[in-house]
mmCIF file of C-alpha atoms and ligand atoms in Angstrom:
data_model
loop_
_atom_site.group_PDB
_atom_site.id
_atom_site.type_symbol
_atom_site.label_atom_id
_atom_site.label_comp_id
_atom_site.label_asym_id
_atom_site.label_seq_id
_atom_site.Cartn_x
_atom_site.Cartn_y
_atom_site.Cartn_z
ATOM 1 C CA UNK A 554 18.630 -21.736 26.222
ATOM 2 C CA UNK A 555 20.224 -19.409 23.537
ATOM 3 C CA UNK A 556 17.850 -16.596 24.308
ATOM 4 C CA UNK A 557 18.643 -12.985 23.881
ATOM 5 C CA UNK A 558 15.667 -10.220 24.130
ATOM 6 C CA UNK A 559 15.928 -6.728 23.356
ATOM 7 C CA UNK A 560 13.195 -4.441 24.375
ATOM 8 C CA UNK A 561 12.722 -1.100 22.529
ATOM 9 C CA UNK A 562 10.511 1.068 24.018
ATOM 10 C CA UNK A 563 12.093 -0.051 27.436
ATOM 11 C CA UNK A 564 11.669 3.622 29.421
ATOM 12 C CA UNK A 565 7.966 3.387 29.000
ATOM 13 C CA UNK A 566 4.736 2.518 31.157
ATOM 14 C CA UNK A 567 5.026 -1.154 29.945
ATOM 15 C CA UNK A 568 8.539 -1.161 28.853
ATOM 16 C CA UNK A 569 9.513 -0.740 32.873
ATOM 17 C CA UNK A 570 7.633 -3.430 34.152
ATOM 18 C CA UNK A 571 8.347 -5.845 31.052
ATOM 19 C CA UNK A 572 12.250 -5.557 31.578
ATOM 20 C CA UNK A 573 12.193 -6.292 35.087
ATOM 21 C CA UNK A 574 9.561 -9.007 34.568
ATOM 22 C CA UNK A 575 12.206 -10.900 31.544
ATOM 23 C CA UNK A 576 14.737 -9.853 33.623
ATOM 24 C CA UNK A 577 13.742 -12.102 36.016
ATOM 25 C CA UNK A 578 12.932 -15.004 34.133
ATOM 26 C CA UNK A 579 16.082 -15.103 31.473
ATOM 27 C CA UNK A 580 18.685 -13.620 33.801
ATOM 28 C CA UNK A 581 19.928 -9.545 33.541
ATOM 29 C CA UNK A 582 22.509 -9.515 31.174
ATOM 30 C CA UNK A 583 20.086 -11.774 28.309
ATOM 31 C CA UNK A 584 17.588 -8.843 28.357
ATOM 32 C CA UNK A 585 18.472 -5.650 26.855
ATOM 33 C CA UNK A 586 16.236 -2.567 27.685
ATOM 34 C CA UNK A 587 16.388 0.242 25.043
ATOM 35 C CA UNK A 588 14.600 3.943 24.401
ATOM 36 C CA UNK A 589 14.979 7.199 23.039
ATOM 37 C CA UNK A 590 15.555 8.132 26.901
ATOM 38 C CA UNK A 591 17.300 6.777 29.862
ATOM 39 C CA UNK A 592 15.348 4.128 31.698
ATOM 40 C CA UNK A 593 14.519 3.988 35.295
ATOM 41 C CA UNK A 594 17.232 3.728 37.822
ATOM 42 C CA UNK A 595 16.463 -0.110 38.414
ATOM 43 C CA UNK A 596 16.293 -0.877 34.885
ATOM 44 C CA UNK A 597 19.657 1.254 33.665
ATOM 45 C CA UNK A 598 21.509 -0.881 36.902
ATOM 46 C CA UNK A 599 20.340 -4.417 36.605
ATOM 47 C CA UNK A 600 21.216 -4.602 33.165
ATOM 48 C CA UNK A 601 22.499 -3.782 29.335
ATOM 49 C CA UNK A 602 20.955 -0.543 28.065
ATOM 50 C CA UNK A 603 21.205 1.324 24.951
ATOM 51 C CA UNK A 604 20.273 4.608 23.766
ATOM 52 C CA UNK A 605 17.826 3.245 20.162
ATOM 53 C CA UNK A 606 15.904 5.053 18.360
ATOM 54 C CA UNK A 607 13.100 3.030 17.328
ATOM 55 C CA UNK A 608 12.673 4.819 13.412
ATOM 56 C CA UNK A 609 16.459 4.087 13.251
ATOM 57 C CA UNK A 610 17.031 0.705 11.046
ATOM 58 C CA UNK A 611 20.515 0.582 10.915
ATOM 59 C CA UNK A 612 21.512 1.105 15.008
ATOM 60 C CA UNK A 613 18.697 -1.021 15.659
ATOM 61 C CA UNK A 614 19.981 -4.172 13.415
ATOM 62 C CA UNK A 615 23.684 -3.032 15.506
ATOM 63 C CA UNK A 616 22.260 -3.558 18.566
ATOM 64 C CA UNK A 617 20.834 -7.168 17.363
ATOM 65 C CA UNK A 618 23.754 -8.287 15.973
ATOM 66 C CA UNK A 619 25.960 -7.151 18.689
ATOM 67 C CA UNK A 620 24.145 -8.795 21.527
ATOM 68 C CA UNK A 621 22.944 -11.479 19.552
ATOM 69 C CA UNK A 622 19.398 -11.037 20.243
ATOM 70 C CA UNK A 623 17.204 -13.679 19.467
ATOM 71 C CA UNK A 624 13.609 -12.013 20.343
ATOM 72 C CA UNK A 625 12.347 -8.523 20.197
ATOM 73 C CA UNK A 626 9.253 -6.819 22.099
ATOM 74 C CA UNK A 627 8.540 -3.013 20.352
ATOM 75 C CA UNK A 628 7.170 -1.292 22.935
ATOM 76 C CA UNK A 629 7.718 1.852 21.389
ATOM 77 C CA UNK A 630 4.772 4.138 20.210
ATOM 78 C CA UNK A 631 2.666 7.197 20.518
ATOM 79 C CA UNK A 632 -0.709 6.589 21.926
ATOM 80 C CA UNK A 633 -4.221 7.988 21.106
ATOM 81 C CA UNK A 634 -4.324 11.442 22.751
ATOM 82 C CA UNK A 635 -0.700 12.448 21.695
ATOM 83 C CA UNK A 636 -1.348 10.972 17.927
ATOM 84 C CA UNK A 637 -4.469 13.039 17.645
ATOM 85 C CA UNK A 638 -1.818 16.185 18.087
ATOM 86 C CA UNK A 639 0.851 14.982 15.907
ATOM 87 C CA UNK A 640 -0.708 12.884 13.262
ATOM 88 C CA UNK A 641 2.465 12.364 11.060
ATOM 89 C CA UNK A 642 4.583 11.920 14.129
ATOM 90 C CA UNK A 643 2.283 9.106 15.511
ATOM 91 C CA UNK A 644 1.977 7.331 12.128
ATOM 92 C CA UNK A 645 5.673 7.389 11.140
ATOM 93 C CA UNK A 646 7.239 6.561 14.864
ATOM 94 C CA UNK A 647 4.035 3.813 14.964
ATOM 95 C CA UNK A 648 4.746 2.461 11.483
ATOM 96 C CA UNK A 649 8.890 2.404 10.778
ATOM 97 C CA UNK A 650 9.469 1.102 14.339
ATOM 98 C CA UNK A 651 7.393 -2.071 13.099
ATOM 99 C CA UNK A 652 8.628 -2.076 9.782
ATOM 100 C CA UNK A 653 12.145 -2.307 11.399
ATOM 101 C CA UNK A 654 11.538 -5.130 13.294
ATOM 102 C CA UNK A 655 9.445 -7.221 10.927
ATOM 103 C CA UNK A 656 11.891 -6.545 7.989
ATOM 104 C CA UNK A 657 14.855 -7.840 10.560
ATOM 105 C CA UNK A 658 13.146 -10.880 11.271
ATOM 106 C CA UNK A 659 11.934 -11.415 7.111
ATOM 107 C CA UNK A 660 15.744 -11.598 6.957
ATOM 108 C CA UNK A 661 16.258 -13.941 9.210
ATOM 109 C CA UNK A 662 18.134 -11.726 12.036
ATOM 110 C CA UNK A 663 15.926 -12.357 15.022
ATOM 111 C CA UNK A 664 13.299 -14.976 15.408
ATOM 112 C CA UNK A 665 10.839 -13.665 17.445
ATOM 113 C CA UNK A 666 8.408 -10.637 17.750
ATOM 114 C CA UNK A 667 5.823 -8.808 20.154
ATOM 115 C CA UNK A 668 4.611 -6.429 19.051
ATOM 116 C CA UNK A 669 1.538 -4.643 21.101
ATOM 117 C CA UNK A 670 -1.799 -3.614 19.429
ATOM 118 C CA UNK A 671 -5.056 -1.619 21.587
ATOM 119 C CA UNK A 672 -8.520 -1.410 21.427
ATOM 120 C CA UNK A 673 -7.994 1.493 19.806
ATOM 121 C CA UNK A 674 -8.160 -0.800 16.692
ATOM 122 C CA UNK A 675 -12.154 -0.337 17.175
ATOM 123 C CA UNK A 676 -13.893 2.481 16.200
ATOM 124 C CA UNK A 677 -17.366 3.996 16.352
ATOM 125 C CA UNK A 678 -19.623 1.383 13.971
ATOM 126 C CA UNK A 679 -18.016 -2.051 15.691
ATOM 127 C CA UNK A 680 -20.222 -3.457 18.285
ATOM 128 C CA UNK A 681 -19.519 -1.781 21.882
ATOM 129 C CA UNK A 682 -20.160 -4.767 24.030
ATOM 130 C CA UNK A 683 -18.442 -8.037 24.089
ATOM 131 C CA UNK A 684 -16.534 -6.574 20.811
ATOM 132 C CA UNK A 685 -15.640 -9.879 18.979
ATOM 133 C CA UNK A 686 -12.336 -10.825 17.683
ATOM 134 C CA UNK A 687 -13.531 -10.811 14.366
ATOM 135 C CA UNK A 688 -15.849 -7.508 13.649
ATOM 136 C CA UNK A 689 -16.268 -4.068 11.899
ATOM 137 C CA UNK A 690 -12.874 -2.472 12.653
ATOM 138 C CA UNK A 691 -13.120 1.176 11.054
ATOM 139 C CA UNK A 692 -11.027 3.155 13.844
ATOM 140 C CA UNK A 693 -10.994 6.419 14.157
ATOM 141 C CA UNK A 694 -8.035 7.824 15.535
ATOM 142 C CA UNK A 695 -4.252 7.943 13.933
ATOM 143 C CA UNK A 696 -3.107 5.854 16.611
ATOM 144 C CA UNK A 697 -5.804 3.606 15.978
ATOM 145 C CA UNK A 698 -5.149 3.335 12.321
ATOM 146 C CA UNK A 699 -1.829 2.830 12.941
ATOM 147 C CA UNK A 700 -2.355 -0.384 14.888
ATOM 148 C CA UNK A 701 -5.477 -1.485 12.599
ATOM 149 C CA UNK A 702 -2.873 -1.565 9.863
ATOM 150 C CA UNK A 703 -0.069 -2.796 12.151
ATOM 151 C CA UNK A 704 -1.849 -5.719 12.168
ATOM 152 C CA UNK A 705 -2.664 -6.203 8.695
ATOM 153 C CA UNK A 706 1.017 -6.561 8.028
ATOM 154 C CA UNK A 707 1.542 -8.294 10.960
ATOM 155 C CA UNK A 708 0.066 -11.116 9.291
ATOM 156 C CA UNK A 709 1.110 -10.271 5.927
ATOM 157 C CA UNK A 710 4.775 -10.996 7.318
ATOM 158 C CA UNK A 711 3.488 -14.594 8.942
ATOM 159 C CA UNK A 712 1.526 -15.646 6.282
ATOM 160 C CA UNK A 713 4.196 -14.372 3.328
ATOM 161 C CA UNK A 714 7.501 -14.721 4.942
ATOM 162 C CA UNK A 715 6.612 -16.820 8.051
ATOM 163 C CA UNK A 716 7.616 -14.416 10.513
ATOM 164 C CA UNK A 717 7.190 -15.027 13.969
ATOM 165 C CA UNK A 718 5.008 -12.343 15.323
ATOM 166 C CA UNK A 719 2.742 -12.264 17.959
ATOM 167 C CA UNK A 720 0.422 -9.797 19.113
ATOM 168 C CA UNK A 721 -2.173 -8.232 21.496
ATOM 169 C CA UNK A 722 -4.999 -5.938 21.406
ATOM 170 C CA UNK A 723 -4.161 -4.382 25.145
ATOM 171 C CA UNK A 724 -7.590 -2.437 27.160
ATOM 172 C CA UNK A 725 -6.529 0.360 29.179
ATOM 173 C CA UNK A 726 -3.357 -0.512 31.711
ATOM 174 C CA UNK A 727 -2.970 0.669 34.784
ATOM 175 C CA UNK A 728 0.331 0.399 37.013
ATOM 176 C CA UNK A 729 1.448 2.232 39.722
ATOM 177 C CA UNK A 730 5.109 2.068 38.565
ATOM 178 C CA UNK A 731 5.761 4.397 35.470
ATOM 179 C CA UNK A 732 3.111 6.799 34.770
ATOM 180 C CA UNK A 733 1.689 6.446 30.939
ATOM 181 C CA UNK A 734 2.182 9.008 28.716
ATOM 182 C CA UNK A 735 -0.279 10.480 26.243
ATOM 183 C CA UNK A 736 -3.068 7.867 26.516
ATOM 184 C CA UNK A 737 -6.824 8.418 26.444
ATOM 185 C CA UNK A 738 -7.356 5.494 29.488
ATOM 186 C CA UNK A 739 -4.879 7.663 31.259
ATOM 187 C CA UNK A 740 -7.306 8.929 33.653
ATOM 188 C CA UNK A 741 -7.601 5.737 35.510
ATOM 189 C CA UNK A 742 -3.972 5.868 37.330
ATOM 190 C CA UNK A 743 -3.918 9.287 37.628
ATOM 191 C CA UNK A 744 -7.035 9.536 39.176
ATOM 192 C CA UNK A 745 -5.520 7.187 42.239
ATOM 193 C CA UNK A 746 -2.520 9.809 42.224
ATOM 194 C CA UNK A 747 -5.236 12.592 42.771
ATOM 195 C CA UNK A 748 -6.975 11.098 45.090
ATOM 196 C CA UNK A 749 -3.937 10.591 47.403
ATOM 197 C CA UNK A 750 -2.624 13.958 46.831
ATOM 198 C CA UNK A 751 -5.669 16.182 46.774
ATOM 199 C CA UNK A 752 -8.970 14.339 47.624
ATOM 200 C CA UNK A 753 -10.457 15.230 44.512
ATOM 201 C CA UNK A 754 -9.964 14.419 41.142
ATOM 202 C CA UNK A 755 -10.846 16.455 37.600
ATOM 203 C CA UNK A 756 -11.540 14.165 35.183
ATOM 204 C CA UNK A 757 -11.409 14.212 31.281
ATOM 205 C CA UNK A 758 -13.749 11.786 30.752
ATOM 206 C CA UNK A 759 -17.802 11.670 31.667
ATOM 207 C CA UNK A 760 -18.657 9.601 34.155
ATOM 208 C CA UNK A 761 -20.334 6.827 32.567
ATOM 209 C CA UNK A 762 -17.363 6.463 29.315
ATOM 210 C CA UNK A 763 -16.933 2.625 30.246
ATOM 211 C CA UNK A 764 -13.437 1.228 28.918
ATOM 212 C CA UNK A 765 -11.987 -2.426 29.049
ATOM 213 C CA UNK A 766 -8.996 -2.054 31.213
ATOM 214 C CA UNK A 767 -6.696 -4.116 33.073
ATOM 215 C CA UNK A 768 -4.102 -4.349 36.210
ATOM 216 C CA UNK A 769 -0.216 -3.674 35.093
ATOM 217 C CA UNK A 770 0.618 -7.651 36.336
ATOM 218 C CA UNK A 771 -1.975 -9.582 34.305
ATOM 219 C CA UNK A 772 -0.537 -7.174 30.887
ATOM 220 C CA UNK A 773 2.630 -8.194 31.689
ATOM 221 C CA UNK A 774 1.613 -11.592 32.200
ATOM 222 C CA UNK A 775 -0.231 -12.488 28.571
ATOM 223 C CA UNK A 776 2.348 -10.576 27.050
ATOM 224 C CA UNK A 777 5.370 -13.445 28.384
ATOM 225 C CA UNK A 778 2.538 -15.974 27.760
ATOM 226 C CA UNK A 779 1.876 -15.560 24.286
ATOM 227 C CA UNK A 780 5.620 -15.317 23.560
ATOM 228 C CA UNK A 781 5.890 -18.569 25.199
ATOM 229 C CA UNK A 782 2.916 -20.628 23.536
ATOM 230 C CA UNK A 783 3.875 -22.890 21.379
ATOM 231 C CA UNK A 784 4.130 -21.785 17.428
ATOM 232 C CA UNK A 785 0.950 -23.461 16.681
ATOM 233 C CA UNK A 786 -1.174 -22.284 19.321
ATOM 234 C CA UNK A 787 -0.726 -19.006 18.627
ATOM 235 C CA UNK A 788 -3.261 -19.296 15.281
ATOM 236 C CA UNK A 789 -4.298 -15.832 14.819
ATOM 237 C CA UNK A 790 -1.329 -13.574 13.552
ATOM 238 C CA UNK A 791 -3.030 -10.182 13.606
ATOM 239 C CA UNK A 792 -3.824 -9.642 17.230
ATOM 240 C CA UNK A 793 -5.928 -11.424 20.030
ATOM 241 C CA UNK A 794 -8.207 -9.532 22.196
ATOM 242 C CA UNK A 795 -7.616 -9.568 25.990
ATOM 243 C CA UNK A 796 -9.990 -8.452 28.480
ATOM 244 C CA UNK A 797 -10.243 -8.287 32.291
ATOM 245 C CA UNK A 798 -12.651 -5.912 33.496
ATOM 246 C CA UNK A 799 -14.594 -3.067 32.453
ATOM 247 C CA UNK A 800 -15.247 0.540 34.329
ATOM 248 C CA UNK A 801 -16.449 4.171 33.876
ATOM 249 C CA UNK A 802 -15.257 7.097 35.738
ATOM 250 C CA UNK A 803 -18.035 6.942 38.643
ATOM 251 C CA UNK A 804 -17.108 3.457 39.291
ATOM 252 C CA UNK A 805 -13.252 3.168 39.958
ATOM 253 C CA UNK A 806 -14.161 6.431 42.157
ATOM 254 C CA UNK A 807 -16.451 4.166 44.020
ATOM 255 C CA UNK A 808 -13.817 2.130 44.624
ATOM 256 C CA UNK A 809 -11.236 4.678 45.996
ATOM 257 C CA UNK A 810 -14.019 6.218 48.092
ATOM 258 C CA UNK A 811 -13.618 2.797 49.503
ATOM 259 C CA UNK A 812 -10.232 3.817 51.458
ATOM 260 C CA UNK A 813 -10.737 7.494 51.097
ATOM 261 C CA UNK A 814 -14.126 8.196 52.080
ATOM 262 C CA UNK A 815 -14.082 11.983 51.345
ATOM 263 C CA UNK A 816 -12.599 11.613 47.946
ATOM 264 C CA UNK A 817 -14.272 13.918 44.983
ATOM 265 C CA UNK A 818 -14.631 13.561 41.059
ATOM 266 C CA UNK A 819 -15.553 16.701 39.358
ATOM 267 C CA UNK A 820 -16.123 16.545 35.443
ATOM 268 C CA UNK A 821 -14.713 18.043 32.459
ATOM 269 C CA UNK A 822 -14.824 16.376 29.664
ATOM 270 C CA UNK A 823 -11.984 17.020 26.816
ATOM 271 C CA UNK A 824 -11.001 15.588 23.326
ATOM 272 C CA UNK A 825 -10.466 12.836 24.605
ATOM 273 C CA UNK A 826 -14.123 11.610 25.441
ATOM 274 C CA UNK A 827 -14.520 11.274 21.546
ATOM 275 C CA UNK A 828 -11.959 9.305 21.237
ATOM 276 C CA UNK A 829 -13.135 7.232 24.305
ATOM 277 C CA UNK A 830 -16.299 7.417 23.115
ATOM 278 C CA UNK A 831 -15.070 5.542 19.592
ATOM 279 C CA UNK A 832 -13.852 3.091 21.360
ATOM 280 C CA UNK A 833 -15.550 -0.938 23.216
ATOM 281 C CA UNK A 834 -16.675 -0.838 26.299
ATOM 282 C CA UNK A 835 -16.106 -4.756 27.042
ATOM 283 C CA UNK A 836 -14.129 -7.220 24.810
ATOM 284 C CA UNK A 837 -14.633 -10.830 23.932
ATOM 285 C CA UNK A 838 -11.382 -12.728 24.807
ATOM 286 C CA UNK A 839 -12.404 -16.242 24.149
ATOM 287 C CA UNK A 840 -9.504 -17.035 21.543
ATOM 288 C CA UNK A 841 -6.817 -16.156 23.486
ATOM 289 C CA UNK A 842 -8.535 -17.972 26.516
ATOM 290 C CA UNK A 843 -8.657 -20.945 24.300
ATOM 291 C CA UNK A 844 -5.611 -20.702 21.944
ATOM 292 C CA UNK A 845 -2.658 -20.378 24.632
ATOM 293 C CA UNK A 846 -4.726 -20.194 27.663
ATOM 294 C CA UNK A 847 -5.268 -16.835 29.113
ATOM 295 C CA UNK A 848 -6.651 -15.174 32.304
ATOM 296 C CA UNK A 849 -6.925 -12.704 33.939
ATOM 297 C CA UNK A 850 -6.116 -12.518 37.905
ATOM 298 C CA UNK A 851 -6.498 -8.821 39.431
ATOM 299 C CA UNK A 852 -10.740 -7.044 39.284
ATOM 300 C CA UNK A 853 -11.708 -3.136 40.088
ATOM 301 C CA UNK A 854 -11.846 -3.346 44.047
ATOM 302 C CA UNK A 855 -8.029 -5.592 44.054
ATOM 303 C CA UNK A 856 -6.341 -3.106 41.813
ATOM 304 C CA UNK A 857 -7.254 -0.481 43.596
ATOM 305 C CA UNK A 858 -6.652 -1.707 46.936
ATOM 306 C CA UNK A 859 -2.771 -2.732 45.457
ATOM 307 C CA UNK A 860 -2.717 0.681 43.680
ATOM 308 C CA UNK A 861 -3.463 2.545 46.707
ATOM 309 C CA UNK A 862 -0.859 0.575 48.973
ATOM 310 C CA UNK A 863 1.758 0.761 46.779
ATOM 311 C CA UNK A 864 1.333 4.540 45.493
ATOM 312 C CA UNK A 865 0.430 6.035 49.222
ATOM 313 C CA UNK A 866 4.212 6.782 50.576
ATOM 314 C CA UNK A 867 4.638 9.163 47.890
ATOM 315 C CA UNK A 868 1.994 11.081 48.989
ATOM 316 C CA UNK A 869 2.598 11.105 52.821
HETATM 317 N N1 LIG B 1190 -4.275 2.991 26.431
HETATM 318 C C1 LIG B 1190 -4.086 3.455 25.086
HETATM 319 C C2 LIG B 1190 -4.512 4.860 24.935
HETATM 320 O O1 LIG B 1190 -5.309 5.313 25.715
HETATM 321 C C3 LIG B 1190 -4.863 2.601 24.152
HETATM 322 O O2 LIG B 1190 -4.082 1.552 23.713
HETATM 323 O O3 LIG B 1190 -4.091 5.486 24.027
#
């Protein structure tokens, strides 16, 4: 199979665990991890990695020709909290880094795309629970917008120049590998960090904000899957919603209380609740369940059990 990947955004929370993951299936030197920074150690020694700068056109399309890449996964972005501080930065890193990729692919460089969208596509008047796929969609946040429109031309690009892009709306991810960066879901893996390391946790969100979120494997997991369904079963070109479970602050600190029974949660809610607070608390999946056969493996009390065991010996 004449498959060649390139990952931009390869350094980050998903990025990480992506690379290894293709890395694993296609063989190390057929996936090549990219960022604006050095990777992790594993990453930067198991295979091809180049400094890319995800706005940059021109060293991206090198890189593609060079290695020959066949498929690309743009990982690359700045989430919800961070956009809300640097609105222009969010919406021009967000929007050229898909531009690139989409116009490579109009041109018949690479074949393939992923290219992630979030919840964050929602906003304050769409319906909070069970959000369908189809719905009001009036988001609130730059980040947001960014992905709302992201979309749009996501299947402008299928439907105009039959571009082969595929896309999901991710919930909140949690891993225990790379820490996210500049996320409003955010609190949920550092709140297992805390917990280790102090026994008590501040958090940024009130306890009841419910979010969809989901475990680091099954992410990773749907993301290789749609990439993998066949053309035809992929049948909606904007994004699919994805859902796995659903939880507020009180209850994933149930859950840790679990293995450490003295653990504490004190309140303080930030900017961020707003933008929580704009956002579905539980997401209707059914089309990707249906279209290329999704679903989901890991619940609340699994994750954190797998969290806990594997983040522990850093604590110790
Ligand atoms: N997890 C992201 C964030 O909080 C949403 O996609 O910004």
């Amino acid at each position: 199979m004449k498959k060649r990947i390139l990952i931009i955004g390869a350094s980050g929370q998903i990025g990480t665990e992506l690379t290894m993951y293709l890395r694993g299936i296609y063989g190390n030197h057929k996936v090549i991890a990219s960022d604006i920074n050095e990777a992790a150690e594993e990453i930067m020694e198991s295979g091809p990695f180049e400094i890319l700068d995800a706005m940059d056109y021109d060293a991206i399309q090198d890189v593609v020709i060079n290695y020959e890449i066949t498929d690309v996964y743009l990982m690359a972005a700045m989430l919800s909290a961070t956009g809300e501080k640097f609105p222009m930065k969010a919406w021009n890193l967000n929007m050229n880094s898909l531009f690139n990729v989409l116009n490579l692919a109009k041109d018949g460089k690479i074949d393939k795309i992923f290219w992630p969208s979030s919840i964050a596509v929602f906003g304050p008047t769409t319906p909070k629970q069970d959000t369908p796929q189809k719905t009001i969609m009036e988001p609130s946040t730059v980040y947001g917008i960014s992905k709302q429109t992201g979309e749009r031309w996501c299947e402008y690009y299928h439907n105009k120049y039959g571009v082969d892009v595929r896309s999901i709306r991710y919930p909140g991810l949690i891993s225990y590998k790379t820490l996210p960066g500049g996320g409003t879901t955010d609190y949920a893996i550092d709140i297992y960090h805390k917990a280790l390391k102090h026994k008590k946790y501040i958090c940024f969100l009130n306890e009841e904000t419910t979010l969809p979120m989901m475990f680091m494997d099954d992410a990773i997991r749907a993301t290789v899957n749609i990439m993998l369904a066949a053309p035809e079963d992929v049948k909606i070109r904007n994004a699919y919603n994805l859902s796995a479970m659903s939880f507020n602050p009180k209850k994933i600190a149930k859950t840790i209380q679990k293995h450490i029974p003295d653990f504490e949660v004190e309140y303080e809610p930030d900017f961020r609740q707003d933008i929580a607070d704009s956002w579905p608390q539980s997401i209707d999946d059914s089309n990707a369940r249906k279209d290329w056969g999704w679903s989901h493996k890991v619940d609340l009390d699994e994750m954190t059990k797998v969290m806990i065991e594997n983040l522990k010996g850093e604590y110790e």
